[in-house]
């Protein structure tokens, strides 16, 4: 079957592509596309499945592989990121993003972090949709524009990437390449399976519960409603008394209460609460993490005291970490005074200057952050179009977790 690329492409013998059965009418209905998806994309998917094109572009066809990729999740996350990025443009330069009518609809990405979309506003005929690329790197001809629209369909765009030199063919623009015309099964999807749209679900919270969780509720009761705790929280097997003896200090009662309800785990796939009660024979116990973090901070402070102004525990008022983000930020207390219950929270941000202590308690801080009403360095906020109930979650760990 010709895809308009036959004279330019060759199959990678080491990772030959293979199709994944696709129920196009069901998927197109789920996407809300009355006229369907571009026919060249569907032909490519039917013949090759998920493809690594030119050893640089991933063309994401509808498929799933447990723990690695889910087409619907990828679309949702990619479109959310695009909406956030586009708000940085002047209003007249912004694109709508799917599922808005005429919105950009993602179909691929590059190893360099570029994301490739169709502009569905271009025509009522999907076969006439042009490509829009969100470029993230320095690409010849890009100037200062990160978003670039091409008068090219998917197949036409791919054909223009296959060339031998950096010279940009007509039409001009920051085209990728030169790329080889290779087609390979996407390496991280060796066992991709058919994908089906998720079944409709009953909302987790009633209207009254949403009001409590997002507006009127307070403290641990509201937090548990918004971010349900696990049935069996994992703490590590030791005791609080043994931990306090090893650290040489008691920890705030509020922290102990929160941990006994939730245990160790990750909040909203971002903020990781360390496992507190591992026994001294465990290599990755709480005190070990604290010592490692503070040793790193001391070294940075010795070289750049203006950028790293905090005292570190057990110095008076020193920083004592108990949680970290997936991006390397650390959340902890400033151990000011003899009463741990009065210690203020503070974030040591990885990519920003040190800020002041946080104003709220630990539970109040978590609740505000999960509600999307708190955003500070190290605790990024929600987008204005996000539903906090969808993003507020707690993933519990077990004894096999590293942290």
XYZ file of C-alpha atoms in Angstrom:
403
model
C 0.000 0.000 0.000
C 1.498 3.298 -1.029
C 1.821 6.020 1.589
C 3.486 8.513 -0.720
C 6.801 7.679 0.958
C 7.705 4.460 -0.832
C 10.583 5.987 -2.804
C 12.077 7.576 0.320
C 11.720 4.994 3.070
C 13.084 1.634 4.069
C 12.124 -0.730 6.863
C 14.592 -1.155 9.712
C 15.428 -4.870 9.710
C 16.480 -4.785 13.358
C 13.162 -3.362 14.566
C 10.671 -3.969 11.784
C 7.403 -2.089 12.282
C 4.207 -4.032 12.705
C 0.592 -2.869 12.778
C -1.687 -2.823 15.793
C -5.398 -3.450 15.090
C -7.291 -0.175 15.314
C -11.028 0.482 15.576
C -11.010 3.792 13.720
C -14.741 4.622 13.918
C -14.716 4.188 17.699
C -11.558 6.236 18.153
C -12.713 9.007 15.830
C -16.044 9.169 17.666
C -14.195 9.403 21.002
C -12.119 12.258 19.586
C -15.286 14.002 18.416
C -14.139 14.083 14.783
C -17.173 13.799 12.528
C -14.989 13.719 9.410
C -12.428 11.395 10.964
C -8.646 11.457 11.079
C -6.384 12.051 8.041
C -6.388 9.046 5.747
C -2.582 9.014 5.364
C -2.212 8.702 9.149
C -4.676 5.816 9.270
C -2.980 4.046 6.359
C 0.410 4.460 8.034
C -0.965 3.046 11.291
C -2.698 0.144 9.529
C 0.501 -0.823 7.710
C 3.194 -0.035 10.273
C 1.682 0.624 13.696
C 3.573 2.933 16.090
C 6.621 4.105 14.166
C 10.041 5.552 14.850
C 10.524 7.580 11.655
C 13.992 8.642 10.555
C 15.444 7.527 13.900
C 14.150 10.840 15.328
C 10.365 11.185 15.090
C 7.874 9.072 16.978
C 4.523 8.806 15.231
C 2.071 7.820 17.940
C -0.715 5.694 16.540
C -3.543 4.487 18.807
C -2.048 1.732 20.945
C -1.116 0.935 24.536
C 1.606 -0.885 26.415
C 1.289 -1.271 30.160
C 3.537 1.084 32.089
C 4.944 2.676 28.925
C 2.332 4.327 26.767
C -1.386 4.917 26.516
C -2.659 6.825 23.499
C -5.462 8.577 25.358
C -3.240 9.574 28.275
C -0.560 10.850 25.894
C -3.081 13.002 24.032
C -4.498 14.411 27.271
C -1.099 15.272 28.744
C 0.293 16.629 25.474
C -2.722 18.848 24.859
C -2.658 20.130 28.459
C 1.001 21.106 28.099
C 0.278 22.788 24.764
C -2.533 24.888 26.249
C -0.226 26.059 29.032
C 2.618 26.866 26.609
C 0.337 28.746 24.222
C -0.839 31.102 26.961
C 2.624 32.630 26.801
C 1.922 33.903 23.275
C 0.049 37.093 22.371
C -3.646 36.278 22.159
C -3.774 36.769 18.377
C -1.017 34.150 17.903
C -2.538 31.423 20.050
C -3.989 28.225 18.663
C -6.978 26.449 20.114
C -6.159 22.951 21.367
C -8.255 19.793 21.110
C -10.961 19.136 22.236
C -11.816 22.780 21.448
C -13.352 23.055 17.962
C -10.595 23.543 15.388
C -7.955 22.801 18.016
C -4.475 21.399 17.509
C -4.448 17.594 17.612
C -1.168 15.842 18.423
C 0.209 12.995 16.312
C 3.902 12.745 17.179
C 6.985 14.048 18.895
C 10.736 14.094 18.398
C 13.658 12.915 20.445
C 14.481 16.588 20.950
C 11.168 17.297 22.667
C 9.416 18.871 19.655
C 5.703 18.082 19.433
C 3.849 17.678 16.141
C 0.173 18.511 15.661
C -2.454 18.869 12.974
C -4.213 22.214 12.681
C -7.791 20.976 12.490
C -9.092 24.494 11.857
C -7.489 24.555 8.436
C -10.191 22.577 6.630
C -13.305 20.511 7.139
C -11.428 17.812 5.219
C -8.907 16.102 7.531
C -6.760 15.181 4.519
C -6.057 18.908 4.111
C -4.979 19.523 7.711
C -1.589 21.199 7.893
C 1.171 20.378 10.358
C 2.026 22.661 13.288
C 5.207 21.966 15.260
C 6.112 23.214 18.702
C 9.885 23.421 18.376
C 11.895 23.264 21.595
C 15.447 23.444 20.256
C 17.507 25.585 17.963
C 16.466 24.616 14.443
C 17.783 26.391 11.328
C 15.273 28.922 10.088
C 13.205 28.983 13.262
C 14.133 32.501 14.346
C 12.423 33.187 17.662
C 9.180 31.356 16.895
C 8.689 28.175 18.889
C 5.373 27.399 17.156
C 5.540 27.038 13.400
C 2.735 26.240 10.945
C 3.499 24.445 7.691
C 1.457 24.271 4.527
C 2.133 20.532 4.535
C 0.110 17.430 5.381
C 1.633 14.701 7.537
C 3.000 12.789 4.550
C 4.313 15.962 2.900
C 6.013 17.007 6.131
C 7.701 13.610 6.545
C 8.912 13.714 2.945
C 10.566 17.074 3.554
C 12.502 15.755 6.551
C 14.186 13.065 4.431
C 17.138 14.742 2.759
C 20.933 14.700 2.730
C 21.841 18.277 3.683
C 20.790 21.009 6.115
C 19.572 23.130 3.210
C 15.900 23.786 3.782
C 13.715 22.834 0.821
C 10.609 24.772 -0.169
C 8.440 25.652 1.672
C 10.756 27.509 4.079
C 10.631 27.018 7.792
C 12.438 25.294 10.659
C 12.023 21.826 9.206
C 13.648 18.924 11.007
C 16.371 16.904 9.447
C 18.125 15.809 7.488
C 16.680 12.472 8.526
C 17.111 9.027 7.004
C 13.977 7.517 5.547
C 13.800 4.654 8.028
C 10.691 3.091 9.542
C 11.105 1.086 12.761
C 8.851 -0.155 15.540
C 9.055 2.369 18.357
C 11.705 0.909 20.668
C 9.793 1.508 23.901
C 6.670 -0.161 22.456
C 7.872 -3.631 21.441
C 4.627 -5.266 22.590
C 2.082 -2.539 21.833
C -1.531 -3.700 22.033
C -4.782 -2.311 20.606
C -6.104 0.750 22.395
C -9.735 1.470 23.203
C -11.199 4.689 24.612
C -11.826 4.509 28.353
C -15.328 3.654 29.410
C -17.386 6.464 30.948
C -17.059 6.536 34.720
C -19.245 7.791 37.521
C -17.713 10.935 39.084
C -15.723 10.053 42.202
C -17.312 12.851 44.235
C -20.870 14.114 44.355
C -21.522 17.816 43.971
C -21.790 18.237 47.738
C -18.554 16.321 48.292
C -16.761 18.451 45.689
C -17.764 21.603 47.557
C -16.340 20.207 50.774
C -13.179 18.902 49.113
C -12.463 22.027 47.097
C -13.985 24.919 49.041
C -15.613 24.529 52.419
C -13.798 21.601 54.060
C -10.758 21.979 56.289
C -7.923 19.922 57.653
C -7.368 16.211 57.280
C -11.062 15.487 56.664
C -11.108 17.598 53.489
C -7.711 16.295 52.391
C -8.869 12.681 52.687
C -11.948 13.461 50.625
C -9.914 15.149 47.892
C -6.968 12.722 47.936
C -8.145 9.367 49.323
C -5.618 7.625 51.592
C -4.680 3.957 51.168
C -6.368 1.209 53.128
C -2.999 0.050 54.473
C -0.454 2.873 54.728
C 3.182 1.784 54.656
C 5.499 3.319 57.240
C 8.404 0.908 57.316
C 8.055 -1.492 60.228
C 9.900 0.409 62.949
C 8.588 2.790 65.575
C 8.351 6.544 65.950
C 10.248 6.336 69.225
C 13.168 4.608 67.504
C 13.193 7.195 64.715
C 13.117 10.092 67.177
C 15.988 8.515 69.104
C 18.047 8.083 65.928
C 17.393 11.657 64.819
C 17.810 13.120 68.278
C 14.524 15.012 68.053
C 10.802 14.499 68.009
C 9.015 15.391 64.769
C 5.805 17.464 64.555
C 2.670 15.644 65.709
C 0.816 16.775 62.604
C 3.386 14.999 60.440
C 3.046 11.802 62.468
C -0.753 11.924 62.184
C -0.600 12.523 58.428
C 1.889 9.703 57.886
C -0.131 7.239 59.963
C -3.123 7.993 57.727
C -1.319 8.014 54.358
C 2.062 6.395 54.863
C 4.918 6.833 52.431
C 4.087 7.651 48.834
C 3.785 10.252 46.131
C 1.273 13.112 45.972
C -0.028 13.989 42.517
C 2.898 12.211 40.853
C 5.157 15.006 42.134
C 5.804 15.228 45.875
C 7.367 12.158 47.506
C 7.066 11.622 51.267
C 9.989 9.521 52.493
C 9.346 6.219 54.265
C 9.802 7.211 57.918
C 10.048 4.032 60.007
C 12.496 1.756 58.279
C 14.735 -0.007 60.768
C 18.462 0.777 61.131
C 19.450 -2.287 59.103
C 17.710 -0.836 56.014
C 20.091 1.009 53.703
C 17.505 3.566 52.529
C 16.011 4.704 55.818
C 14.722 8.151 56.735
C 17.849 9.288 58.596
C 20.053 8.248 55.671
C 18.068 10.389 53.229
C 18.191 13.337 55.623
C 21.955 13.017 56.008
C 22.524 12.740 52.243
C 20.369 15.781 51.442
C 21.982 17.931 54.119
C 25.491 16.897 53.165
C 24.759 18.088 49.619
C 23.312 21.347 50.928
C 26.376 22.024 53.105
C 28.666 21.589 50.122
C 26.591 23.991 48.018
C 26.404 26.499 50.851
C 30.191 26.425 51.282
C 30.644 27.377 47.617
C 27.646 29.702 47.183
C 26.535 31.028 50.575
C 24.322 33.754 49.098
C 22.321 31.223 47.079
C 22.063 28.674 49.898
C 21.332 30.691 53.032
C 19.647 28.099 55.239
C 21.178 26.641 58.342
C 21.045 22.853 58.251
C 19.871 20.552 60.997
C 21.124 20.007 63.716
C 22.329 23.625 63.561
C 19.937 25.924 65.464
C 16.930 26.604 63.274
C 18.370 24.280 60.659
C 16.569 22.795 57.664
C 15.324 19.220 58.229
C 13.902 17.631 55.037
C 11.201 14.962 54.981
C 9.917 15.010 51.365
C 11.195 15.744 47.872
C 9.821 16.295 44.393
C 10.521 14.268 41.286
C 12.451 17.332 40.068
C 14.801 17.482 43.056
C 13.092 20.112 45.228
C 13.042 19.395 48.967
C 10.326 20.106 51.525
C 11.199 20.259 55.205
C 11.028 22.172 58.460
C 13.081 24.993 59.882
C 13.795 23.584 63.343
C 13.285 26.870 65.151
C 12.749 26.564 68.898
C 12.197 23.621 71.199
C 8.653 22.803 70.071
C 8.591 20.781 66.830
C 4.866 21.487 66.488
C 5.752 25.153 65.886
C 8.390 24.519 63.222
C 7.547 26.324 59.953
C 7.643 24.532 56.610
C 10.081 25.617 53.926
C 10.885 24.510 50.380
C 14.466 24.265 49.157
C 13.772 24.775 45.439
C 16.079 23.267 42.881
C 15.551 25.787 40.081
C 14.869 29.034 41.939
C 16.202 31.286 44.670
C 15.447 30.357 48.241
C 12.088 31.674 49.343
C 10.651 32.388 52.804
C 8.974 29.757 54.995
C 5.463 28.697 54.024
C 2.653 30.207 56.050
C 0.336 27.246 56.593
C 0.569 23.994 58.484
C 1.569 20.792 56.695
C -2.012 19.598 56.230
C -3.238 23.023 55.174
C -0.341 23.346 52.712
C -1.075 19.973 51.131
C -4.786 20.719 50.954
C -4.253 24.113 49.295
C -1.762 22.636 46.837
C -4.091 19.751 45.925
C -6.937 22.232 45.481
C -4.826 24.291 43.089
C -4.944 27.390 45.290
C -1.265 27.247 46.276
C 1.652 27.462 43.876
C 5.203 28.107 44.996
C 8.669 27.117 43.844
C 8.919 23.347 44.171
C 5.127 22.944 44.388
C 3.826 23.848 40.932
C 0.191 24.857 40.614
C -2.552 23.574 38.382
C -3.506 25.088 35.069
C -6.649 27.203 34.986
C -8.459 24.557 32.932
C -7.507 21.640 35.194
C -10.048 19.930 37.412
C -8.349 19.621 40.835
C -10.290 16.453 41.617
C -8.730 14.791 38.578
C -5.195 15.735 39.576
C -5.413 15.354 43.365
C -4.202 11.881 44.209
C -1.935 9.937 46.509
C -0.022 6.857 45.328
C 0.999 4.699 48.264
C 4.296 2.819 48.378
C 5.142 -0.558 49.800
C 8.297 -2.164 51.186
C 9.868 -2.336 47.718
C 9.927 1.448 47.225
C 13.330 3.123 47.140
C 12.435 6.263 49.087
